[in-house]
Coordinates of C-alpha atoms in Angstrom, one line a residue:
Chain A
X1 CA -25.5 5.6 -25.5
X2 CA -25.8 8.9 -24.5
X3 CA -23.3 10.5 -21.9
X4 CA -24.2 13.5 -20.1
X5 CA -21.8 16.0 -17.6
X6 CA -22.9 18.0 -15.3
X7 CA -21.1 21.0 -13.8
X8 CA -22.3 22.9 -10.4
X9 CA -20.9 24.2 -7.4
X10 CA -20.8 22.1 -4.1
X11 CA -24.1 22.0 -2.5
X12 CA -26.2 22.9 -5.7
X13 CA -27.0 19.0 -5.5
X14 CA -25.0 18.2 -9.0
X15 CA -24.7 14.2 -8.0
X16 CA -28.2 14.4 -7.0
X17 CA -29.0 15.6 -10.6
X18 CA -27.2 12.8 -12.1
X19 CA -28.6 10.1 -9.8
X20 CA -32.6 11.3 -10.7
X21 CA -31.6 11.4 -14.6
X22 CA -30.0 7.8 -14.2
X23 CA -32.8 6.6 -11.7
X24 CA -35.6 7.7 -14.5
X25 CA -34.2 5.8 -17.2
X26 CA -34.1 3.0 -15.2
X27 CA -37.9 3.5 -14.9
X28 CA -37.9 3.8 -18.7
X29 CA -36.7 0.3 -19.1
X30 CA -33.3 1.9 -20.4
X31 CA -30.0 0.8 -18.5
X32 CA -27.9 3.9 -16.7
X33 CA -25.4 4.7 -14.3
X34 CA -24.5 7.9 -12.3
X35 CA -21.5 8.7 -10.4
X36 CA -19.9 11.7 -9.0
X37 CA -16.7 13.1 -9.5
X38 CA -15.3 11.8 -6.5
X39 CA -13.7 15.3 -4.8
X40 CA -13.8 16.1 -1.6
X41 CA -16.1 18.4 -2.5
X42 CA -16.9 21.9 -0.4
X43 CA -19.5 23.9 -0.7
X44 CA -19.2 26.5 -3.3
X45 CA -16.2 24.5 -5.2
X46 CA -16.4 23.5 -8.8
X47 CA -17.7 20.1 -9.1
X48 CA -18.8 17.5 -11.8
X49 CA -21.1 14.5 -11.9
X50 CA -21.8 12.1 -14.5
X51 CA -24.3 10.1 -16.4
X52 CA -24.9 7.5 -18.8
X53 CA -28.1 6.1 -20.2
X54 CA -28.1 3.4 -22.8
X55 CA -30.4 0.2 -24.5
X56 CA -27.5 -2.2 -23.2
X57 CA -25.6 -2.5 -19.9
X58 CA -22.7 -0.1 -19.5
X59 CA -19.8 -1.1 -18.5
X60 CA -17.2 1.6 -18.8
X61 CA -16.5 3.2 -15.2
X62 CA -14.1 6.5 -17.0
X63 CA -15.5 10.1 -16.7
X64 CA -17.2 11.5 -19.8
X65 CA -15.2 13.1 -21.9
X66 CA -17.4 13.5 -24.6
X67 CA -20.4 14.5 -23.4
X68 CA -23.8 14.4 -25.8
X69 CA -25.3 17.0 -22.9
X70 CA -24.1 19.5 -20.5
X71 CA -26.3 20.6 -17.1
X72 CA -24.3 23.8 -16.1
X73 CA -26.1 24.7 -13.0
X74 CA -24.2 27.9 -12.5
X75 CA -23.0 30.1 -15.6
X76 CA -20.4 31.4 -13.9
X77 CA -18.5 28.4 -14.3
X78 CA -18.2 29.4 -18.3
X79 CA -15.5 31.3 -17.4
X80 CA -13.6 29.5 -14.4
X81 CA -13.6 25.8 -15.9
X82 CA -13.6 24.6 -19.4
X83 CA -17.3 23.5 -19.5
X84 CA -17.4 22.8 -22.9
X85 CA -14.4 20.6 -23.1
X86 CA -15.7 17.3 -25.3
X87 CA -18.7 18.6 -26.1
X88 CA -20.3 16.4 -29.1
X89 CA -20.8 18.9 -32.2
X90 CA -24.7 17.2 -32.1
X91 CA -25.1 17.5 -28.7
X92 CA -26.8 20.1 -26.1
X93 CA -26.0 22.5 -23.6
X94 CA -28.2 23.8 -21.3
X95 CA -27.6 26.6 -19.2
X96 CA -29.7 28.0 -15.7
X97 CA -30.1 31.8 -17.4
X98 CA -32.9 34.0 -17.5
X99 CA -30.5 35.5 -20.3
X100 CA -31.0 34.2 -24.1
X101 CA -28.6 31.5 -25.0
X102 CA -26.8 33.6 -27.5
X103 CA -25.5 36.5 -25.0
X104 CA -23.2 33.7 -23.4
X105 CA -21.3 33.5 -27.2
X106 CA -20.1 30.0 -26.5
X107 CA -17.5 28.7 -28.9
X108 CA -19.6 25.0 -29.6
X109 CA -21.4 23.8 -32.8
X110 CA -23.8 22.2 -30.0
X111 CA -27.2 23.9 -29.6
X112 CA -27.3 26.1 -26.6
X113 CA -30.6 26.4 -24.7
X114 CA -31.4 28.0 -21.2
X115 CA -33.9 28.0 -19.2
X116 CA -34.7 30.2 -15.7
X117 CA -34.1 27.2 -13.3
X118 CA -33.5 29.1 -10.2
X119 CA -36.3 31.7 -10.7
X120 CA -39.2 28.5 -11.5
X121 CA -37.5 26.5 -8.3
X122 CA -38.1 30.0 -6.3
X123 CA -41.3 30.2 -7.5
X124 CA -42.5 26.7 -7.0
X125 CA -40.2 25.4 -3.9
X126 CA -39.7 28.2 -2.8
X127 CA -36.0 27.7 -2.5
X128 CA -33.3 28.4 -5.3
X129 CA -32.6 24.8 -5.5
X130 CA -32.8 23.7 -9.2
X131 CA -31.1 20.7 -10.2
X132 CA -34.5 18.8 -10.4
X133 CA -35.7 21.6 -12.2
X134 CA -32.9 21.4 -14.6
X135 CA -33.1 17.4 -15.2
X136 CA -37.0 18.0 -16.3
X137 CA -35.7 20.8 -18.6
X138 CA -33.0 18.2 -20.1
X139 CA -35.9 15.6 -20.9
X140 CA -38.1 18.5 -22.5
X141 CA -35.1 19.8 -24.8
X142 CA -33.7 16.1 -25.6
X143 CA -36.6 13.8 -25.4
X144 CA -33.9 11.3 -23.7
X145 CA -36.4 10.3 -20.7
X146 CA -39.7 10.4 -20.0
X147 CA -41.3 13.3 -18.1
X148 CA -43.1 10.8 -16.0
X149 CA -40.1 9.1 -15.2
X150 CA -38.3 12.1 -13.9
X151 CA -41.4 13.0 -12.0
X152 CA -41.0 9.2 -10.2
X153 CA -37.7 9.4 -9.3
X154 CA -37.6 12.7 -8.0
X155 CA -41.2 11.9 -5.5
X156 CA -39.2 8.5 -4.6
X157 CA -36.4 10.5 -3.6
X158 CA -38.3 13.2 -1.7
X159 CA -41.4 12.0 -0.3
X160 CA -44.6 13.7 0.6
X161 CA -44.9 17.8 -0.4
X162 CA -41.4 18.5 -1.0
X163 CA -41.2 15.7 -3.8
X164 CA -44.6 17.0 -5.4
X165 CA -43.3 20.5 -5.6
X166 CA -39.9 19.1 -7.3
X167 CA -42.2 17.0 -9.8
X168 CA -44.2 20.5 -10.4
X169 CA -40.9 22.4 -11.1
X170 CA -39.7 18.9 -13.2
X171 CA -43.3 19.4 -15.4
X172 CA -42.5 23.4 -15.9
X173 CA -39.2 23.1 -16.8
X174 CA -40.1 20.1 -19.4
X175 CA -43.3 21.8 -20.8
X176 CA -41.0 25.1 -21.6
X177 CA -38.2 23.2 -23.2
X178 CA -40.0 20.6 -25.1
X179 CA -41.7 23.6 -27.4
X180 CA -38.2 24.7 -28.3
X181 CA -37.3 20.9 -29.1
Chain B
X1 CA -36.0 -7.6 -8.0
X2 CA -34.3 -4.9 -9.9
X3 CA -33.3 -1.8 -8.3
X4 CA -31.5 0.9 -8.7
X5 CA -29.1 1.8 -5.9
X6 CA -26.0 2.6 -5.1
X7 CA -22.8 0.4 -5.3
X8 CA -22.7 0.7 -1.2
X9 CA -26.5 -0.6 -1.1
X10 CA -25.6 -3.3 -3.4
X11 CA -23.2 -4.8 -1.1
X12 CA -25.3 -3.8 2.3
X13 CA -28.1 -5.8 0.3
X14 CA -25.8 -8.8 -0.4
X15 CA -24.7 -9.1 2.9
X16 CA -27.7 -8.5 4.9
X17 CA -29.6 -11.8 3.1
X18 CA -26.4 -13.7 4.1
X19 CA -28.1 -13.6 7.4
X20 CA -24.9 -12.6 9.8
X21 CA -24.9 -12.7 13.4
X22 CA -22.6 -9.8 13.8
X23 CA -21.4 -6.5 12.1
X24 CA -18.8 -4.3 12.8
X25 CA -16.7 -1.4 11.1
X26 CA -15.6 1.6 11.9
X27 CA -16.4 4.4 9.5
X28 CA -14.1 5.5 6.7
X29 CA -14.1 6.7 3.2
X30 CA -15.3 5.5 1.0
X31 CA -16.6 2.5 2.5
X32 CA -18.7 4.1 5.1
X33 CA -22.2 4.0 3.1
X34 CA -21.8 0.3 3.4
X35 CA -22.5 -0.3 7.1
X36 CA -24.4 2.8 7.6
X37 CA -26.8 0.7 5.9
X38 CA -26.3 -2.1 7.9
X39 CA -26.8 -0.4 10.8
X40 CA -29.7 1.3 9.3
X41 CA -31.4 -2.2 8.5
X42 CA -30.0 -3.5 11.9
X43 CA -31.8 -0.2 13.7
X44 CA -34.9 -0.4 11.8
X45 CA -35.5 -4.5 12.7
X46 CA -35.0 -5.7 8.9
X47 CA -31.7 -7.4 10.1
X48 CA -31.5 -9.7 12.6
X49 CA -28.0 -9.0 13.6
X50 CA -25.6 -7.9 16.6
X51 CA -24.1 -4.4 15.2
X52 CA -21.3 -3.7 17.3
X53 CA -19.6 0.0 17.3
X54 CA -15.9 -0.1 17.8
X55 CA -13.5 2.3 18.8
X56 CA -11.0 1.3 15.5
X57 CA -10.7 -1.0 12.9
X58 CA -8.0 -3.2 15.0
X59 CA -11.4 -3.1 17.6
X60 CA -14.0 -4.0 14.3
X61 CA -11.3 -6.6 12.7
X62 CA -11.2 -8.5 16.6
X63 CA -14.7 -8.7 17.3
X64 CA -15.7 -10.3 14.3
X65 CA -12.6 -12.6 14.9
X66 CA -14.4 -13.4 18.4
X67 CA -17.8 -13.6 16.9
X68 CA -17.0 -16.2 14.0
X69 CA -14.7 -17.8 16.5
X70 CA -18.3 -18.7 18.7
X71 CA -19.3 -19.9 15.7
X72 CA -21.2 -17.0 14.2
X73 CA -21.5 -15.7 10.6
X74 CA -19.7 -12.4 11.0
X75 CA -19.1 -9.4 8.6
X76 CA -17.3 -6.3 8.2
X77 CA -16.2 -3.5 6.0
X78 CA -13.1 -1.6 5.6
X79 CA -10.9 0.5 3.3
X80 CA -6.9 1.6 3.4
X81 CA -5.6 2.8 6.5
X82 CA -8.5 0.7 8.2
X83 CA -7.4 -2.3 6.4
X84 CA -4.0 -2.0 7.5
X85 CA -4.8 -1.0 10.9
X86 CA -6.7 -4.7 10.9
X87 CA -3.6 -5.9 9.7
X88 CA -2.3 -7.8 12.7
X89 CA -5.4 -9.6 13.2
X90 CA -6.0 -10.7 9.5
X91 CA -3.4 -12.7 9.8
X92 CA -4.9 -14.4 13.1
X93 CA -8.1 -14.5 11.5
X94 CA -6.2 -16.8 8.6
X95 CA -4.4 -18.8 11.1
X96 CA -7.8 -19.6 13.1
X97 CA -9.3 -20.7 10.0
X98 CA -12.2 -18.5 10.3
X99 CA -14.4 -17.9 7.3
X100 CA -15.2 -14.3 7.8
X101 CA -16.1 -11.9 5.2
X102 CA -14.8 -8.4 4.6
X103 CA -15.5 -6.0 2.0
X104 CA -12.7 -3.5 0.9
X105 CA -13.6 -0.3 -0.7
X106 CA -10.0 -0.3 -2.2
X107 CA -8.4 2.8 -1.9
X108 CA -5.0 4.1 -2.3
X109 CA -3.0 4.4 1.5
X110 CA -0.8 7.4 2.7
X111 CA 1.4 9.1 2.6
X112 CA 0.4 11.4 1.0
X113 CA -3.4 11.3 2.0
X114 CA -5.4 10.0 -0.7
X115 CA -9.4 9.0 -0.1
X116 CA -9.2 7.7 -4.0
X117 CA -9.4 4.4 -5.6
X118 CA -6.3 1.7 -6.5
X119 CA -5.5 -1.9 -5.1
X120 CA -2.1 -0.3 -2.6
X121 CA -4.3 -1.3 0.5
X122 CA -5.7 -4.8 -0.5
X123 CA -2.3 -5.9 -2.0
X124 CA -0.8 -5.8 0.8
X125 CA -2.3 -8.7 2.6
X126 CA -1.9 -11.1 -0.7
X127 CA 0.4 -13.4 1.5
X128 CA -2.1 -13.6 4.7
X129 CA -3.8 -16.4 4.1
X130 CA -7.2 -14.8 2.5
X131 CA -9.1 -15.8 -0.2
X132 CA -9.3 -12.2 -2.6
X133 CA -12.0 -11.5 -4.9
X134 CA -12.1 -8.8 -7.3
X135 CA -15.4 -7.5 -8.3
X136 CA -16.1 -5.9 -11.9
X137 CA -19.3 -3.8 -11.4
X138 CA -22.3 -3.6 -8.4
X139 CA -23.9 -6.3 -9.4
X140 CA -21.3 -8.9 -9.5
X141 CA -19.9 -7.4 -5.8
X142 CA -23.8 -7.7 -4.7
X143 CA -23.6 -11.7 -5.5
X144 CA -19.9 -12.0 -4.2
X145 CA -21.0 -11.7 -0.9
X146 CA -23.3 -14.8 -0.7
X147 CA -20.3 -16.6 -2.3
X148 CA -18.1 -15.3 -0.1
X149 CA -19.4 -17.0 2.9
X150 CA -20.3 -19.9 0.4
X151 CA -16.6 -20.6 -0.8
X152 CA -15.1 -19.5 2.7
X153 CA -17.1 -21.8 5.0
X154 CA -17.2 -24.4 2.9
X155 CA -15.8 -27.5 5.7
X156 CA -12.5 -28.3 3.6
X157 CA -11.6 -24.8 3.3
X158 CA -12.8 -22.5 5.9
X159 CA -10.7 -19.3 5.4
X160 CA -11.8 -15.8 5.2
X161 CA -12.2 -14.1 2.1
X162 CA -11.7 -10.5 1.1
X163 CA -13.8 -9.2 -1.2
X164 CA -12.8 -6.2 -3.3
X165 CA -14.5 -3.3 -5.1
X166 CA -13.0 -0.2 -6.5
X167 CA -13.7 2.5 -4.1
X168 CA -15.7 5.5 -5.0
X169 CA -16.0 4.2 -8.6
X170 CA -18.4 1.1 -7.8
X171 CA -19.1 2.2 -4.1
X172 CA -20.7 5.3 -5.2
X173 CA -21.9 4.7 -8.6
X174 CA -25.7 4.1 -8.9
X175 CA -26.6 1.3 -11.4
X176 CA -29.2 -1.5 -11.6
X177 CA -28.8 -4.0 -9.4
X178 CA -31.0 -7.4 -9.5
X179 CA -30.9 -8.1 -6.2
X180 CA -31.3 -11.6 -4.3
X181 CA -34.5 -12.2 -1.8
X182 CA -33.8 -13.9 1.2
X183 CA -35.6 -17.1 0.1
X184 CA -33.6 -17.0 -2.6
X185 CA -30.1 -16.5 -0.1
X186 CA -31.7 -19.5 2.1
X187 CA -31.5 -21.7 -0.8
X188 CA -28.2 -21.0 -1.6
X189 CA -26.4 -20.8 1.5
X190 CA -26.7 -22.6 4.1
X191 CA -26.2 -21.7 8.0
X192 CA -22.7 -21.8 9.5
X193 CA -22.2 -24.6 11.1
X194 CA -18.5 -24.9 12.1
X195 CA -16.9 -28.2 13.8
X196 CA -15.2 -26.6 16.1
X197 CA -16.4 -23.1 17.8
X198 CA -16.0 -21.7 21.5
X199 CA -18.7 -23.3 23.8
X200 CA -18.6 -23.1 27.4
X201 CA -20.3 -26.4 27.6
X202 CA -17.7 -28.1 25.2
X203 CA -14.5 -25.5 25.9
X204 CA -11.8 -25.6 23.5
X205 CA -8.5 -23.3 23.1
X206 CA -8.3 -21.6 19.8
X207 CA -5.2 -19.8 19.0
X208 CA -2.6 -21.4 21.1
X209 CA 1.1 -21.7 21.3
X210 CA 2.5 -23.2 17.9
X211 CA 6.0 -23.9 19.1
X212 CA 8.6 -25.2 16.6
X213 CA 7.1 -29.0 16.7
X214 CA 4.3 -27.5 15.3
X215 CA 3.6 -23.9 13.9
X216 CA 5.2 -25.7 10.3
X217 CA 2.4 -27.4 9.9
X218 CA -0.2 -25.0 10.2
X219 CA 1.3 -23.2 7.8
X220 CA 1.4 -26.3 5.4
X221 CA -2.4 -26.9 6.2
X222 CA -3.2 -23.2 5.7
X223 CA -1.2 -23.5 2.4
X224 CA -3.1 -26.5 1.4
X225 CA -6.7 -25.2 2.0
X226 CA -5.9 -22.1 0.0
X227 CA -4.7 -24.2 -2.9
X228 CA -7.9 -26.4 -2.4
X229 CA -10.1 -23.2 -1.9
X230 CA -9.5 -22.8 -6.0
X231 CA -12.1 -25.8 -7.2
X232 CA -14.2 -24.4 -4.6
X233 CA -14.2 -20.8 -5.6
X234 CA -15.0 -22.6 -9.5
X235 CA -17.8 -24.7 -7.9
X236 CA -19.3 -22.1 -6.4
X237 CA -19.4 -19.7 -9.0
X238 CA -21.3 -22.7 -11.4
X239 CA -23.9 -23.1 -8.9
X240 CA -24.8 -19.6 -8.4
X241 CA -24.9 -19.4 -12.3
X242 CA -27.5 -22.5 -12.0
X243 CA -29.6 -20.7 -9.4
X244 CA -29.3 -16.8 -10.6
X245 CA -28.4 -17.4 -14.4
X246 CA -25.1 -14.9 -13.7
X247 CA -21.8 -15.8 -14.6
X248 CA -18.7 -13.2 -13.7
X249 CA -16.1 -16.0 -14.5
X250 CA -14.4 -18.1 -11.8
X251 CA -11.0 -17.8 -10.9
X252 CA -10.5 -16.0 -14.4
X253 CA -12.6 -15.0 -17.3
X254 CA -11.8 -13.9 -20.7
X255 CA -13.4 -11.5 -23.1
X256 CA -12.4 -12.1 -27.0
X257 CA -9.6 -13.9 -26.8
X258 CA -10.4 -16.8 -29.2
X259 CA -8.3 -15.0 -32.0
X260 CA -6.6 -12.4 -30.4
X261 CA -2.7 -12.2 -30.5
X262 CA -2.7 -9.1 -27.7
X263 CA -4.7 -9.4 -24.5
X264 CA -5.2 -6.8 -21.4
X265 CA -4.8 -8.0 -17.7
X266 CA -6.4 -6.5 -15.3
X267 CA -8.5 -6.7 -11.9
X268 CA -11.6 -4.7 -10.7
X269 CA -13.7 -2.0 -12.3
X270 CA -11.2 -1.4 -14.9
X271 CA -12.4 -4.5 -16.3
X272 CA -15.6 -2.8 -17.6
X273 CA -13.6 0.0 -19.5
X274 CA -11.2 -2.6 -20.7
X275 CA -14.2 -4.4 -22.6
X276 CA -15.2 -1.3 -24.5
X277 CA -11.6 -0.2 -25.3
X278 CA -11.4 -3.9 -26.5
X279 CA -14.9 -3.4 -28.9
X280 CA -13.0 -0.2 -29.8
X281 CA -9.8 -1.9 -31.1
X282 CA -11.7 -4.7 -32.3
X283 CA -13.6 -2.4 -34.9
X284 CA -10.2 -0.9 -36.0
X285 CA -9.2 -4.9 -36.9
X286 CA -6.8 -5.4 -33.8
X287 CA -7.2 -8.4 -32.2
X288 CA -7.2 -7.2 -28.5
X289 CA -8.9 -9.5 -25.8
X290 CA -9.1 -9.1 -22.1
X291 CA -8.1 -11.9 -19.3
X292 CA -10.1 -10.4 -16.0
X293 CA -8.7 -11.8 -12.7
X294 CA -11.5 -12.2 -10.4
X295 CA -9.9 -14.4 -8.1
X296 CA -6.3 -13.1 -7.2
X297 CA -5.7 -15.4 -4.2
X298 CA -5.5 -18.2 -4.6
X299 CA -3.5 -17.4 -7.6
X300 CA -4.9 -18.9 -10.5
X301 CA -1.7 -20.1 -12.2
X302 CA -3.1 -22.9 -14.5
X303 CA -6.0 -21.0 -15.7
X304 CA -4.1 -18.1 -16.6
X305 CA -1.2 -20.2 -18.4
X306 CA -4.1 -21.7 -20.3
X307 CA -5.6 -18.8 -21.3
X308 CA -2.7 -16.8 -22.5
X309 CA -1.3 -20.1 -24.6
X310 CA -1.9 -18.4 -27.9
X311 CA -1.2 -15.0 -27.2
X312 CA 2.3 -13.2 -28.0
X313 CA 1.7 -9.6 -26.0
X314 CA 0.3 -9.6 -22.6
X315 CA -0.5 -6.0 -21.2
X316 CA -0.8 -6.2 -17.2
X317 CA -2.4 -3.2 -16.2
X318 CA -2.1 -2.8 -12.0
X319 CA -3.3 -0.4 -9.3
X320 CA -0.6 -1.3 -7.0
X321 CA 2.9 -1.2 -6.9
X322 CA 5.6 -3.5 -5.4
X323 CA 7.8 -0.6 -4.3
X324 CA 11.6 -1.7 -4.8
X325 CA 10.5 -4.9 -7.6
X326 CA 8.0 -4.5 -10.1
X327 CA 4.1 -5.3 -10.8
X328 CA 2.7 -8.1 -8.3
X329 CA 0.3 -9.6 -10.5
X330 CA 2.7 -8.9 -13.9
X331 CA 5.5 -11.1 -11.6
X332 CA 3.1 -13.8 -10.9
X333 CA 1.8 -14.3 -14.7
X334 CA 5.6 -14.9 -15.5
X335 CA 6.6 -17.1 -12.8
X336 CA 3.3 -18.9 -14.0
X337 CA 4.2 -19.0 -17.7
X338 CA 8.1 -19.9 -17.0
X339 CA 7.9 -23.7 -17.3
X340 CA 5.9 -23.6 -20.1
X341 CA 6.4 -24.0 -23.6
X342 CA 5.1 -20.7 -24.5
X343 CA 5.8 -17.4 -23.4
X344 CA 4.4 -14.7 -24.5
X345 CA 6.2 -11.2 -24.2
X346 CA 4.7 -9.3 -21.0
X347 CA 4.6 -6.0 -20.5
X348 CA 3.1 -4.4 -17.1
X349 CA 2.2 -0.7 -16.4
X350 CA 0.9 0.8 -13.0
X351 CA -2.3 2.9 -13.8
X352 CA -5.0 4.7 -11.8
X353 CA -3.2 5.2 -8.8
X354 CA -4.5 7.9 -6.0
X355 CA -7.9 7.7 -8.2
X356 CA -6.3 8.8 -11.1
X357 CA -8.9 8.5 -13.8
X358 CA -8.7 5.7 -16.4
X359 CA -9.8 7.1 -20.1
X360 CA -10.3 4.7 -22.7
X361 CA -7.6 6.9 -24.6
X362 CA -5.0 5.8 -22.0
X363 CA -5.4 2.2 -22.8
X364 CA -5.4 2.7 -26.4
X365 CA -2.1 4.6 -25.9
X366 CA -0.8 2.0 -23.7
X367 CA -1.8 -0.7 -26.6
X368 CA -0.2 1.1 -29.4
X369 CA 3.4 1.5 -27.6
X370 CA 3.1 -2.2 -26.4
X371 CA 2.4 -3.1 -30.4
X372 CA 5.4 -1.2 -31.0
X373 CA 7.8 -2.9 -28.3
X374 CA 7.0 -4.3 -24.8
X375 CA 7.3 -2.0 -22.1
X376 CA 8.3 -2.6 -18.4
X377 CA 7.7 -0.7 -14.8
X378 CA 5.5 2.0 -16.8
X379 CA 3.5 4.7 -15.0
X380 CA 0.4 5.6 -17.0
X381 CA -0.3 9.0 -17.3
X382 CA 2.8 10.7 -15.7
X383 CA 2.6 14.1 -15.2
X384 CA 6.8 14.8 -15.8
X385 CA 6.6 18.1 -15.3
X386 CA 5.3 17.7 -11.5
X387 CA 8.3 15.5 -11.2
X388 CA 10.5 18.6 -11.8
X389 CA 12.1 20.2 -8.9
X390 CA 11.1 24.2 -8.6
X391 CA 14.2 26.2 -10.0

């Protein structure tokens, strides 16, 4: 089983990102679970969402305390919240940033990667909504889920041109990350 | 069909294939999504029901009472303060022997205000004459909707059913659910045909005065019916398994208890986390298992006794407190065991109140404490620093 924790801010679509990932895993024939951290979310407040992906039926309902993968939607959270808590040494921390991962000087044995997800989203979607881009990036960096499955979950969630554009952003992020795997 | 959906949608789909004539509810977190989905189905013409908007949960409960009295299959969903506001009507529904089904997205009760999960809301109604089922996951809660009507509408039973699912933890979780098709549902659940109902052409009175000459017998009948519903809950679970191949236990279920010396007892979504914890402890050589209470009312006393007959230590985990007394389920387990030759040690804990997360680590901590000595009325993961008065 792989466990994913997503750190974002209210309004960035952290919960949708977890659902898209889990749904994509479902299309790949895996078992998956996605759920929010159930806060009374406010725009801009730190939020978390969780996702589990497994070959077997998932029974646990507790929050993700020892994630294999972390997605950080807003790098300013790195100073505000202990986002690295419990991250496995052989895991991965994916951050939306223009800067190289070394710059964050994170105290973790896990692999740290960055992707300019907001820029990609701005360029392709015309809006700085990067949750779909980050989901594509995670698939590219880890190989956990196929890019086709993610594109399917994105286009089903957002029918029409919006979904198509999001699928493009997913593909671009996936390709960028796949090279570095 | 296998679908990847939110828990609230799993409920809505499960309800829709039961073809309710009337749906009435008032929005309240974390239940709202359930009736939003149902109202959308009605508005889109996918569900042929009357969706009745009301001003409160008291109104919603009264509407479904009236609809059932007129011979219709009726449905509502609520939680917490909403369930409490329904309270007076809930007792009436049971007394009138109306087999309504209400889904409760279990949530803590005020004050302080808290929208997160525990079982404080539902446990208030354990003495109301309702059958009370608790679901472990979203597949089970989907399948429980049709089972609820089949149990309640049995002519020998005619009782309402509260289907409990943990608020947020299940209502807002997305996972795979094998949904029941309309045809499958129609094969399993016959149309609702009550023997007595309000009909202008054949007038009867319901809910008349039961003076001291009559009232006691109505309570006797209610107790008799809910006692008899044990067999019906079991029978419906078996029939469901035959038709759909899915099984969650009937009144209870057990997990790895065959050679166990210690078992956890719990209801609802916590059962899943406990199963993984049991596996973890078993890998370390611990002889531990789980007793899942699936049907809390009627209380499965005989089944509990049977499943605990070789157990030394019982760890009861409850998401509600009987303030001024103890754990309700722990007390009932003790009462069931009193007249039996084998009496294990019963430890009891309050856990997850007001949505406090329940990590596997906490369950292992509880297990280790009980191994040392039995524990009574302990609050798990209490923060002592919050109990100090500011100096």
